[in-house]
């Protein structure tokens, strides 16, 4: 949900300079040079931020997955004890 909201917001911000240039025409230099460069730099900036958000999301998801695995291992080790001779969890407490 956050990712889609971010995408909509960033798209709107990238298109603001273009929209303002259409509504309030300015010089040819602004129209052909500054506005496209500004829009491109904003787009690249938001692409970088989206990459960071995605990496953060996957790291949180991975961390929660490993926490679930550890809790499952702990529950299994509480249920069974480790046989020192054969190194296998096979006997009930």
mmCIF file of N, CA, C and O in Angstrom:
data_model
loop_
_atom_site.group_PDB
_atom_site.id
_atom_site.type_symbol
_atom_site.label_atom_id
_atom_site.label_comp_id
_atom_site.label_asym_id
_atom_site.label_seq_id
_atom_site.Cartn_x
_atom_site.Cartn_y
_atom_site.Cartn_z
ATOM 1 N N UNK A 1 0.830 -1.201 0.000
ATOM 2 C CA UNK A 1 0.000 0.000 0.000
ATOM 3 C C UNK A 1 0.874 1.265 0.000
ATOM 4 O O UNK A 1 0.606 2.196 -0.744
ATOM 5 N N UNK A 2 1.884 1.251 0.839
ATOM 6 C CA UNK A 2 2.782 2.414 0.931
ATOM 7 C C UNK A 2 3.514 2.618 -0.391
ATOM 8 O O UNK A 2 3.687 3.748 -0.844
ATOM 9 N N UNK A 3 3.903 1.503 -1.017
ATOM 10 C CA UNK A 3 4.637 1.592 -2.279
ATOM 11 C C UNK A 3 3.780 2.234 -3.369
ATOM 12 O O UNK A 3 4.254 3.080 -4.128
ATOM 13 N N UNK A 4 2.503 1.871 -3.453
ATOM 14 C CA UNK A 4 1.629 2.432 -4.477
ATOM 15 C C UNK A 4 1.310 3.896 -4.199
ATOM 16 O O UNK A 4 1.258 4.711 -5.120
ATOM 17 N N UNK A 5 1.123 4.228 -2.940
ATOM 18 C CA UNK A 5 0.903 5.624 -2.572
ATOM 19 C C UNK A 5 2.139 6.458 -2.914
ATOM 20 O O UNK A 5 2.029 7.566 -3.441
ATOM 21 N N UNK A 6 3.313 5.909 -2.648
ATOM 22 C CA UNK A 6 4.558 6.594 -2.988
ATOM 23 C C UNK A 6 4.669 6.812 -4.495
ATOM 24 O O UNK A 6 5.077 7.878 -4.944
ATOM 25 N N UNK A 7 4.312 5.797 -5.269
ATOM 26 C CA UNK A 7 4.402 5.921 -6.734
ATOM 27 C C UNK A 7 3.474 7.007 -7.268
ATOM 28 O O UNK A 7 3.846 7.781 -8.146
ATOM 29 N N UNK A 8 2.264 7.075 -6.749
ATOM 30 C CA UNK A 8 1.312 8.108 -7.197
ATOM 31 C C UNK A 8 1.827 9.490 -6.827
ATOM 32 O O UNK A 8 1.822 10.407 -7.655
ATOM 33 N N UNK A 9 2.285 9.630 -5.600
ATOM 34 C CA UNK A 9 2.791 10.925 -5.143
ATOM 35 C C UNK A 9 4.026 11.356 -5.937
ATOM 36 O O UNK A 9 4.122 12.513 -6.359
ATOM 37 N N UNK A 10 4.933 10.439 -6.177
ATOM 38 C CA UNK A 10 6.132 10.806 -6.929
ATOM 39 C C UNK A 10 5.811 11.142 -8.385
ATOM 40 O O UNK A 10 6.408 12.052 -8.961
ATOM 41 N N UNK A 11 4.850 10.444 -8.982
ATOM 42 C CA UNK A 11 4.451 10.766 -10.352
ATOM 43 C C UNK A 11 3.860 12.165 -10.434
ATOM 44 O O UNK A 11 4.166 12.928 -11.359
ATOM 45 N N UNK A 12 3.039 12.515 -9.476
ATOM 46 C CA UNK A 12 2.463 13.857 -9.456
ATOM 47 C C UNK A 12 3.547 14.928 -9.312
ATOM 48 O O UNK A 12 3.514 15.950 -9.998
ATOM 49 N N UNK A 13 4.507 14.682 -8.448
ATOM 50 C CA UNK A 13 5.572 15.672 -8.235
ATOM 51 C C UNK A 13 6.444 15.806 -9.481
ATOM 52 O O UNK A 13 6.876 16.905 -9.835
ATOM 53 N N UNK A 14 6.700 14.698 -10.184
ATOM 54 C CA UNK A 14 7.518 14.761 -11.403
ATOM 55 C C UNK A 14 6.796 15.547 -12.490
ATOM 56 O O UNK A 14 7.419 16.300 -13.248
ATOM 57 N N UNK A 15 5.480 15.421 -12.577
ATOM 58 C CA UNK A 15 4.733 16.106 -13.634
ATOM 59 C C UNK A 15 4.364 17.551 -13.304
ATOM 60 O O UNK A 15 3.881 18.273 -14.175
ATOM 61 N N UNK A 16 4.602 18.007 -12.104
ATOM 62 C CA UNK A 16 4.278 19.396 -11.744
ATOM 63 C C UNK A 16 5.040 20.407 -12.604
ATOM 64 O O UNK A 16 4.433 21.347 -13.122
ATOM 65 N N UNK A 17 6.378 20.283 -12.792
ATOM 66 C CA UNK A 17 7.061 21.275 -13.640
ATOM 67 C C UNK A 17 6.544 21.295 -15.079
ATOM 68 O O UNK A 17 6.421 22.363 -15.681
ATOM 69 N N UNK A 18 6.229 20.128 -15.613
ATOM 70 C CA UNK A 18 5.719 20.068 -16.986
ATOM 71 C C UNK A 18 4.358 20.742 -17.074
ATOM 72 O O UNK A 18 4.084 21.521 -17.994
ATOM 73 N N UNK A 19 3.501 20.459 -16.109
ATOM 74 C CA UNK A 19 2.166 21.064 -16.092
ATOM 75 C C UNK A 19 2.237 22.580 -15.940
ATOM 76 O O UNK A 19 1.518 23.317 -16.629
ATOM 77 N N UNK A 20 3.093 23.033 -15.043
ATOM 78 C CA UNK A 20 3.247 24.483 -14.858
ATOM 79 C C UNK A 20 3.802 25.145 -16.117
ATOM 80 O O UNK A 20 3.419 26.275 -16.444
ATOM 81 N N UNK A 21 4.674 24.466 -16.826
ATOM 82 C CA UNK A 21 5.220 25.022 -18.061
ATOM 83 C C UNK A 21 4.144 25.126 -19.142
ATOM 84 O O UNK A 21 4.160 26.059 -19.950
ATOM 85 N N UNK A 22 3.222 24.192 -19.161
ATOM 86 C CA UNK A 22 2.133 24.248 -20.143
ATOM 87 C C UNK A 22 1.135 25.344 -19.763
ATOM 88 O O UNK A 22 0.662 26.089 -20.626
ATOM 89 N N UNK A 23 0.836 25.457 -18.469
ATOM 90 C CA UNK A 23 -0.147 26.454 -18.032
ATOM 91 C C UNK A 23 0.396 27.879 -18.133
ATOM 92 O O UNK A 23 -0.320 28.792 -18.507
ATOM 93 N N UNK A 24 1.662 28.054 -17.773
ATOM 94 C CA UNK A 24 2.292 29.376 -17.807
ATOM 95 C C UNK A 24 3.522 29.301 -18.710
ATOM 96 O O UNK A 24 4.635 29.047 -18.229
ATOM 97 N N UNK A 25 3.336 29.495 -19.996
ATOM 98 C CA UNK A 25 4.470 29.372 -20.929
ATOM 99 C C UNK A 25 5.594 30.337 -20.561
ATOM 100 O O UNK A 25 5.363 31.474 -20.156
ATOM 101 N N UNK A 26 6.808 29.830 -20.699
ATOM 102 C CA UNK A 26 7.985 30.652 -20.403
ATOM 103 C C UNK A 26 8.902 30.665 -21.620
ATOM 104 O O UNK A 26 8.490 30.309 -22.716
ATOM 105 N N UNK A 27 10.139 31.029 -21.403
ATOM 106 C CA UNK A 27 11.071 31.142 -22.532
ATOM 107 C C UNK A 27 11.387 29.770 -23.134
ATOM 108 O O UNK A 27 11.116 28.734 -22.536
ATOM 109 N N UNK A 28 11.959 29.810 -24.314
ATOM 110 C CA UNK A 28 12.293 28.571 -25.030
ATOM 111 C C UNK A 28 13.361 27.792 -24.290
ATOM 112 O O UNK A 28 13.348 26.562 -24.296
ATOM 113 N N UNK A 29 14.282 28.489 -23.626
ATOM 114 C CA UNK A 29 15.350 27.825 -22.865
ATOM 115 C C UNK A 29 14.739 27.037 -21.703
ATOM 116 O O UNK A 29 15.111 25.885 -21.472
ATOM 117 N N UNK A 30 13.810 27.654 -20.998
ATOM 118 C CA UNK A 30 13.145 26.944 -19.899
ATOM 119 C C UNK A 30 12.377 25.731 -20.411
ATOM 120 O O UNK A 30 12.415 24.656 -19.811
ATOM 121 N N UNK A 31 11.668 25.918 -21.510
ATOM 122 C CA UNK A 31 10.832 24.850 -22.038
ATOM 123 C C UNK A 31 11.636 23.677 -22.577
ATOM 124 O O UNK A 31 11.228 22.527 -22.445
ATOM 125 N N UNK A 32 12.748 23.962 -23.220
ATOM 126 C CA UNK A 32 13.511 22.893 -23.856
ATOM 127 C C UNK A 32 14.666 22.347 -23.017
ATOM 128 O O UNK A 32 15.138 21.243 -23.277
ATOM 129 N N UNK A 33 15.108 23.096 -22.014
ATOM 130 C CA UNK A 33 16.274 22.656 -21.259
ATOM 131 C C UNK A 33 15.971 22.426 -19.782
ATOM 132 O O UNK A 33 16.120 21.307 -19.280
ATOM 133 N N UNK A 34 15.533 23.458 -19.094
ATOM 134 C CA UNK A 34 15.407 23.366 -17.644
ATOM 135 C C UNK A 34 14.273 22.458 -17.177
ATOM 136 O O UNK A 34 14.447 21.672 -16.245
ATOM 137 N N UNK A 35 13.128 22.558 -17.798
ATOM 138 C CA UNK A 35 11.977 21.757 -17.367
ATOM 139 C C UNK A 35 12.225 20.262 -17.585
ATOM 140 O O UNK A 35 12.004 19.468 -16.660
ATOM 141 N N UNK A 36 12.712 19.830 -18.757
ATOM 142 C CA UNK A 36 12.997 18.393 -18.910
ATOM 143 C C UNK A 36 14.099 17.886 -17.969
ATOM 144 O O UNK A 36 13.995 16.786 -17.431
ATOM 145 N N UNK A 37 15.130 18.699 -17.759
ATOM 146 C CA UNK A 37 16.207 18.287 -16.851
ATOM 147 C C UNK A 37 15.680 18.181 -15.423
ATOM 148 O O UNK A 37 16.003 17.234 -14.691
ATOM 149 N N UNK A 38 14.867 19.119 -15.016
ATOM 150 C CA UNK A 38 14.272 19.074 -13.680
ATOM 151 C C UNK A 38 13.380 17.844 -13.521
ATOM 152 O O UNK A 38 13.458 17.129 -12.514
ATOM 153 N N UNK A 39 12.554 17.567 -14.503
ATOM 154 C CA UNK A 39 11.664 16.403 -14.435
ATOM 155 C C UNK A 39 12.461 15.097 -14.427
ATOM 156 O O UNK A 39 12.143 14.181 -13.680
ATOM 157 N N UNK A 40 13.504 15.025 -15.237
ATOM 158 C CA UNK A 40 14.331 13.829 -15.278
ATOM 159 C C UNK A 40 15.069 13.613 -13.959
ATOM 160 O O UNK A 40 15.131 12.491 -13.449
ATOM 161 N N UNK A 41 15.608 14.675 -13.398
ATOM 162 C CA UNK A 41 16.320 14.538 -12.122
ATOM 163 C C UNK A 41 15.364 14.152 -10.998
ATOM 164 O O UNK A 41 15.711 13.336 -10.134
ATOM 165 N N UNK A 42 14.157 14.709 -10.987
ATOM 166 C CA UNK A 42 13.170 14.299 -9.985
ATOM 167 C C UNK A 42 12.782 12.833 -10.162
ATOM 168 O O UNK A 42 12.651 12.099 -9.172
ATOM 169 N N UNK A 43 12.627 12.397 -11.399
ATOM 170 C CA UNK A 43 12.277 10.994 -11.660
ATOM 171 C C UNK A 43 13.388 10.067 -11.168
ATOM 172 O O UNK A 43 13.118 9.044 -10.523
ATOM 173 N N UNK A 44 14.640 10.405 -11.450
ATOM 174 C CA UNK A 44 15.759 9.582 -10.990
ATOM 175 C C UNK A 44 15.861 9.563 -9.467
ATOM 176 O O UNK A 44 16.155 8.524 -8.862
ATOM 177 N N UNK A 45 15.605 10.692 -8.850
ATOM 178 C CA UNK A 45 15.619 10.762 -7.393
ATOM 179 C C UNK A 45 14.540 9.864 -6.786
ATOM 180 O O UNK A 45 14.801 9.105 -5.836
ATOM 181 N N UNK A 46 13.351 9.909 -7.343
ATOM 182 C CA UNK A 46 12.267 9.075 -6.815
ATOM 183 C C UNK A 46 12.492 7.598 -7.114
ATOM 184 O O UNK A 46 12.089 6.737 -6.326
ATOM 185 N N UNK A 47 13.147 7.268 -8.222
ATOM 186 C CA UNK A 47 13.495 5.872 -8.500
ATOM 187 C C UNK A 47 14.487 5.360 -7.457
ATOM 188 O O UNK A 47 14.367 4.240 -6.955
ATOM 189 N N UNK A 48 15.457 6.190 -7.106
ATOM 190 C CA UNK A 48 16.415 5.815 -6.064
ATOM 191 C C UNK A 48 15.709 5.598 -4.729
ATOM 192 O O UNK A 48 15.979 4.612 -4.036
ATOM 193 N N UNK A 49 14.804 6.506 -4.362
ATOM 194 C CA UNK A 49 14.075 6.353 -3.102
ATOM 195 C C UNK A 49 13.205 5.099 -3.103
ATOM 196 O O UNK A 49 13.081 4.421 -2.085
ATOM 197 N N UNK A 50 12.602 4.787 -4.233
ATOM 198 C CA UNK A 50 11.769 3.577 -4.303
ATOM 199 C C UNK A 50 12.626 2.327 -4.122
ATOM 200 O O UNK A 50 12.210 1.379 -3.466
ATOM 201 N N UNK A 51 13.823 2.343 -4.682
ATOM 202 C CA UNK A 51 14.731 1.214 -4.496
ATOM 203 C C UNK A 51 15.066 1.045 -3.015
ATOM 204 O O UNK A 51 15.075 -0.075 -2.500
ATOM 205 N N UNK A 52 15.319 2.153 -2.328
ATOM 206 C CA UNK A 52 15.632 2.091 -0.902
ATOM 207 C C UNK A 52 14.431 1.583 -0.094
ATOM 208 O O UNK A 52 14.593 0.783 0.829
ATOM 209 N N UNK A 53 13.238 2.050 -0.442
ATOM 210 C CA UNK A 53 12.029 1.599 0.248
ATOM 211 C C UNK A 53 11.828 0.105 0.041
ATOM 212 O O UNK A 53 11.494 -0.636 0.979
ATOM 213 N N UNK A 54 12.044 -0.372 -1.178
ATOM 214 C CA UNK A 54 11.874 -1.789 -1.480
ATOM 215 C C UNK A 54 12.886 -2.638 -0.717
ATOM 216 O O UNK A 54 12.535 -3.683 -0.163
ATOM 217 N N UNK A 55 14.132 -2.193 -0.676
ATOM 218 C CA UNK A 55 15.150 -2.943 0.074
ATOM 219 C C UNK A 55 14.809 -2.977 1.559
ATOM 220 O O UNK A 55 14.981 -4.005 2.218
ATOM 221 N N UNK A 56 14.328 -1.876 2.103
ATOM 222 C CA UNK A 56 13.945 -1.830 3.514
ATOM 223 C C UNK A 56 12.776 -2.778 3.787
ATOM 224 O O UNK A 56 12.771 -3.509 4.770
ATOM 225 N N UNK A 57 11.801 -2.787 2.882
ATOM 226 C CA UNK A 57 10.637 -3.666 3.032
ATOM 227 C C UNK A 57 11.065 -5.131 3.037
ATOM 228 O O UNK A 57 10.631 -5.915 3.878
ATOM 229 N N UNK A 58 11.943 -5.521 2.092
ATOM 230 C CA UNK A 58 12.359 -6.916 2.016
ATOM 231 C C UNK A 58 13.240 -7.302 3.195
ATOM 232 O O UNK A 58 13.205 -8.445 3.639
ATOM 233 N N UNK A 59 14.027 -6.369 3.721
ATOM 234 C CA UNK A 59 14.835 -6.698 4.900
ATOM 235 C C UNK A 59 13.947 -6.920 6.120
ATOM 236 O O UNK A 59 14.207 -7.819 6.917
ATOM 237 N N UNK A 60 12.886 -6.134 6.261
ATOM 238 C CA UNK A 60 11.952 -6.337 7.372
ATOM 239 C C UNK A 60 11.228 -7.665 7.206
ATOM 240 O O UNK A 60 11.075 -8.424 8.160
ATOM 241 N N UNK A 61 10.806 -7.966 5.994
ATOM 242 C CA UNK A 61 10.104 -9.222 5.733
ATOM 243 C C UNK A 61 11.026 -10.409 6.003
ATOM 244 O O UNK A 61 10.610 -11.401 6.593
ATOM 245 N N UNK A 62 12.286 -10.315 5.574
ATOM 246 C CA UNK A 62 13.248 -11.392 5.803
ATOM 247 C C UNK A 62 13.513 -11.565 7.294
ATOM 248 O O UNK A 62 13.588 -12.684 7.785
ATOM 249 N N UNK A 63 13.625 -10.453 8.012
ATOM 250 C CA UNK A 63 13.878 -10.514 9.447
ATOM 251 C C UNK A 63 12.712 -11.163 10.176
ATOM 252 O O UNK A 63 12.904 -11.988 11.065
ATOM 253 N N UNK A 64 11.497 -10.816 9.809
ATOM 254 C CA UNK A 64 10.337 -11.422 10.465
ATOM 255 C C UNK A 64 10.247 -12.904 10.122
ATOM 256 O O UNK A 64 9.852 -13.715 10.961
ATOM 257 N N UNK A 65 10.644 -13.284 8.900
ATOM 258 C CA UNK A 65 10.625 -14.692 8.507
ATOM 259 C C UNK A 65 11.636 -15.484 9.328
ATOM 260 O O UNK A 65 11.336 -16.581 9.789
ATOM 261 N N UNK A 66 12.846 -14.927 9.538
ATOM 262 C CA UNK A 66 13.836 -15.631 10.347
ATOM 263 C C UNK A 66 13.409 -15.695 11.798
ATOM 264 O O UNK A 66 13.684 -16.693 12.475
ATOM 265 N N UNK A 67 12.723 -14.686 12.298
ATOM 266 C CA UNK A 67 12.215 -14.748 13.672
ATOM 267 C C UNK A 67 11.181 -15.847 13.826
ATOM 268 O O UNK A 67 11.138 -16.540 14.840
ATOM 269 N N UNK A 68 10.329 -16.024 12.830
ATOM 270 C CA UNK A 68 9.326 -17.095 12.868
ATOM 271 C C UNK A 68 10.018 -18.454 12.836
ATOM 272 O O UNK A 68 9.650 -19.367 13.576
ATOM 273 N N UNK A 69 11.047 -18.599 11.987
ATOM 274 C CA UNK A 69 11.783 -19.862 11.920
ATOM 275 C C UNK A 69 12.453 -20.171 13.251
ATOM 276 O O UNK A 69 12.422 -21.299 13.721
ATOM 277 N N UNK A 70 13.055 -19.160 13.875
ATOM 278 C CA UNK A 70 13.722 -19.374 15.163
ATOM 279 C C UNK A 70 12.730 -19.764 16.236
ATOM 280 O O UNK A 70 13.017 -20.619 17.068
ATOM 281 N N UNK A 71 11.558 -19.145 16.242
ATOM 282 C CA UNK A 71 10.554 -19.509 17.249
ATOM 283 C C UNK A 71 10.057 -20.928 17.018
ATOM 284 O O UNK A 71 9.792 -21.666 17.974
ATOM 285 N N UNK A 72 9.946 -21.353 15.746
ATOM 286 C CA UNK A 72 9.553 -22.728 15.455
ATOM 287 C C UNK A 72 10.629 -23.710 15.907
ATOM 288 O O UNK A 72 10.322 -24.768 16.448
ATOM 289 N N UNK A 73 11.900 -23.360 15.688
ATOM 290 C CA UNK A 73 12.995 -24.216 16.136
ATOM 291 C C UNK A 73 13.023 -24.306 17.659
ATOM 292 O O UNK A 73 13.272 -25.367 18.214
ATOM 293 N N UNK A 74 12.753 -23.191 18.325
ATOM 294 C CA UNK A 74 12.753 -23.181 19.783
ATOM 295 C C UNK A 74 11.616 -24.047 20.313
ATOM 296 O O UNK A 74 11.795 -24.812 21.263
ATOM 297 N N UNK A 75 10.444 -23.948 19.708
ATOM 298 C CA UNK A 75 9.322 -24.772 20.130
ATOM 299 C C UNK A 75 9.625 -26.242 19.900
ATOM 300 O O UNK A 75 9.291 -27.097 20.731
ATOM 301 N N UNK A 76 10.284 -26.563 18.810
ATOM 302 C CA UNK A 76 10.650 -27.948 18.522
ATOM 303 C C UNK A 76 11.682 -28.441 19.520
ATOM 304 O O UNK A 76 11.587 -29.571 20.005
ATOM 305 N N UNK A 77 12.657 -27.601 19.843
ATOM 306 C CA UNK A 77 13.686 -28.025 20.795
ATOM 307 C C UNK A 77 13.124 -28.160 22.201
ATOM 308 O O UNK A 77 13.631 -28.947 22.999
ATOM 309 N N UNK A 78 12.082 -27.415 22.551
ATOM 310 C CA UNK A 78 11.449 -27.579 23.855
ATOM 311 C C UNK A 78 10.650 -28.876 23.913
ATOM 312 O O UNK A 78 10.537 -29.491 24.961
ATOM 313 N N UNK A 79 10.116 -29.285 22.796
ATOM 314 C CA UNK A 79 9.308 -30.493 22.747
ATOM 315 C C UNK A 79 10.185 -31.748 22.751
ATOM 316 O O UNK A 79 9.847 -32.749 23.347
ATOM 317 N N UNK A 80 11.297 -31.675 22.066
ATOM 318 C CA UNK A 80 12.210 -32.811 21.969
ATOM 319 C C UNK A 80 13.551 -32.426 22.566
ATOM 320 O O UNK A 80 13.933 -31.277 22.569
ATOM 321 N N UNK A 81 14.275 -33.402 23.078
ATOM 322 C CA UNK A 81 15.626 -33.087 23.528
ATOM 323 C C UNK A 81 16.636 -33.732 22.592
ATOM 324 O O UNK A 81 16.344 -34.700 21.901
ATOM 325 N N UNK A 82 17.827 -33.192 22.580
ATOM 326 C CA UNK A 82 18.864 -33.629 21.650
ATOM 327 C C UNK A 82 19.591 -34.828 22.232
ATOM 328 O O UNK A 82 20.144 -34.770 23.326
ATOM 329 N N UNK A 83 19.578 -35.893 21.525
ATOM 330 C CA UNK A 83 20.313 -37.089 21.913
ATOM 331 C C UNK A 83 21.789 -36.848 21.609
ATOM 332 O O UNK A 83 22.160 -36.617 20.456
ATOM 333 N N UNK A 84 22.649 -36.881 22.613
ATOM 334 C CA UNK A 84 24.058 -36.542 22.430
ATOM 335 C C UNK A 84 24.793 -37.581 21.600
ATOM 336 O O UNK A 84 25.754 -37.268 20.918
ATOM 337 N N UNK A 85 24.361 -38.810 21.641
ATOM 338 C CA UNK A 85 25.072 -39.862 20.914
ATOM 339 C C UNK A 85 24.790 -39.766 19.418
ATOM 340 O O UNK A 85 25.695 -39.764 18.596
ATOM 341 N N UNK A 86 23.519 -39.673 19.063
ATOM 342 C CA UNK A 86 23.185 -39.698 17.639
ATOM 343 C C UNK A 86 22.954 -38.298 17.050
ATOM 344 O O UNK A 86 22.774 -38.158 15.852
ATOM 345 N N UNK A 87 22.931 -37.252 17.890
ATOM 346 C CA UNK A 87 22.748 -35.869 17.442
ATOM 347 C C UNK A 87 21.460 -35.669 16.664
ATOM 348 O O UNK A 87 21.423 -35.016 15.648
ATOM 349 N N UNK A 88 20.396 -36.275 17.114
ATOM 350 C CA UNK A 88 19.120 -36.185 16.444
ATOM 351 C C UNK A 88 18.055 -35.845 17.474
ATOM 352 O O UNK A 88 18.055 -36.379 18.580
ATOM 353 N N UNK A 89 17.133 -34.967 17.110
ATOM 354 C CA UNK A 89 15.983 -34.657 17.962
ATOM 355 C C UNK A 89 14.918 -35.723 17.730
ATOM 356 O O UNK A 89 14.108 -35.602 16.839
ATOM 357 N N UNK A 90 14.933 -36.755 18.514
ATOM 358 C CA UNK A 90 13.956 -37.795 18.249
ATOM 359 C C UNK A 90 13.245 -38.320 19.477
ATOM 360 O O UNK A 90 12.361 -39.144 19.362
ATOM 361 N N UNK A 91 13.592 -37.869 20.636
ATOM 362 C CA UNK A 91 12.968 -38.393 21.847
ATOM 363 C C UNK A 91 12.145 -37.305 22.529
ATOM 364 O O UNK A 91 12.586 -36.167 22.658
ATOM 365 N N UNK A 92 10.974 -37.678 23.000
ATOM 366 C CA UNK A 92 10.148 -36.742 23.752
ATOM 367 C C UNK A 92 10.732 -36.514 25.132
ATOM 368 O O UNK A 92 11.362 -37.397 25.694
ATOM 369 N N UNK A 93 10.490 -35.365 25.715
ATOM 370 C CA UNK A 93 10.930 -35.072 27.081
ATOM 371 C C UNK A 93 10.122 -35.881 28.061
ATOM 372 O O UNK A 93 8.976 -36.130 27.931
#
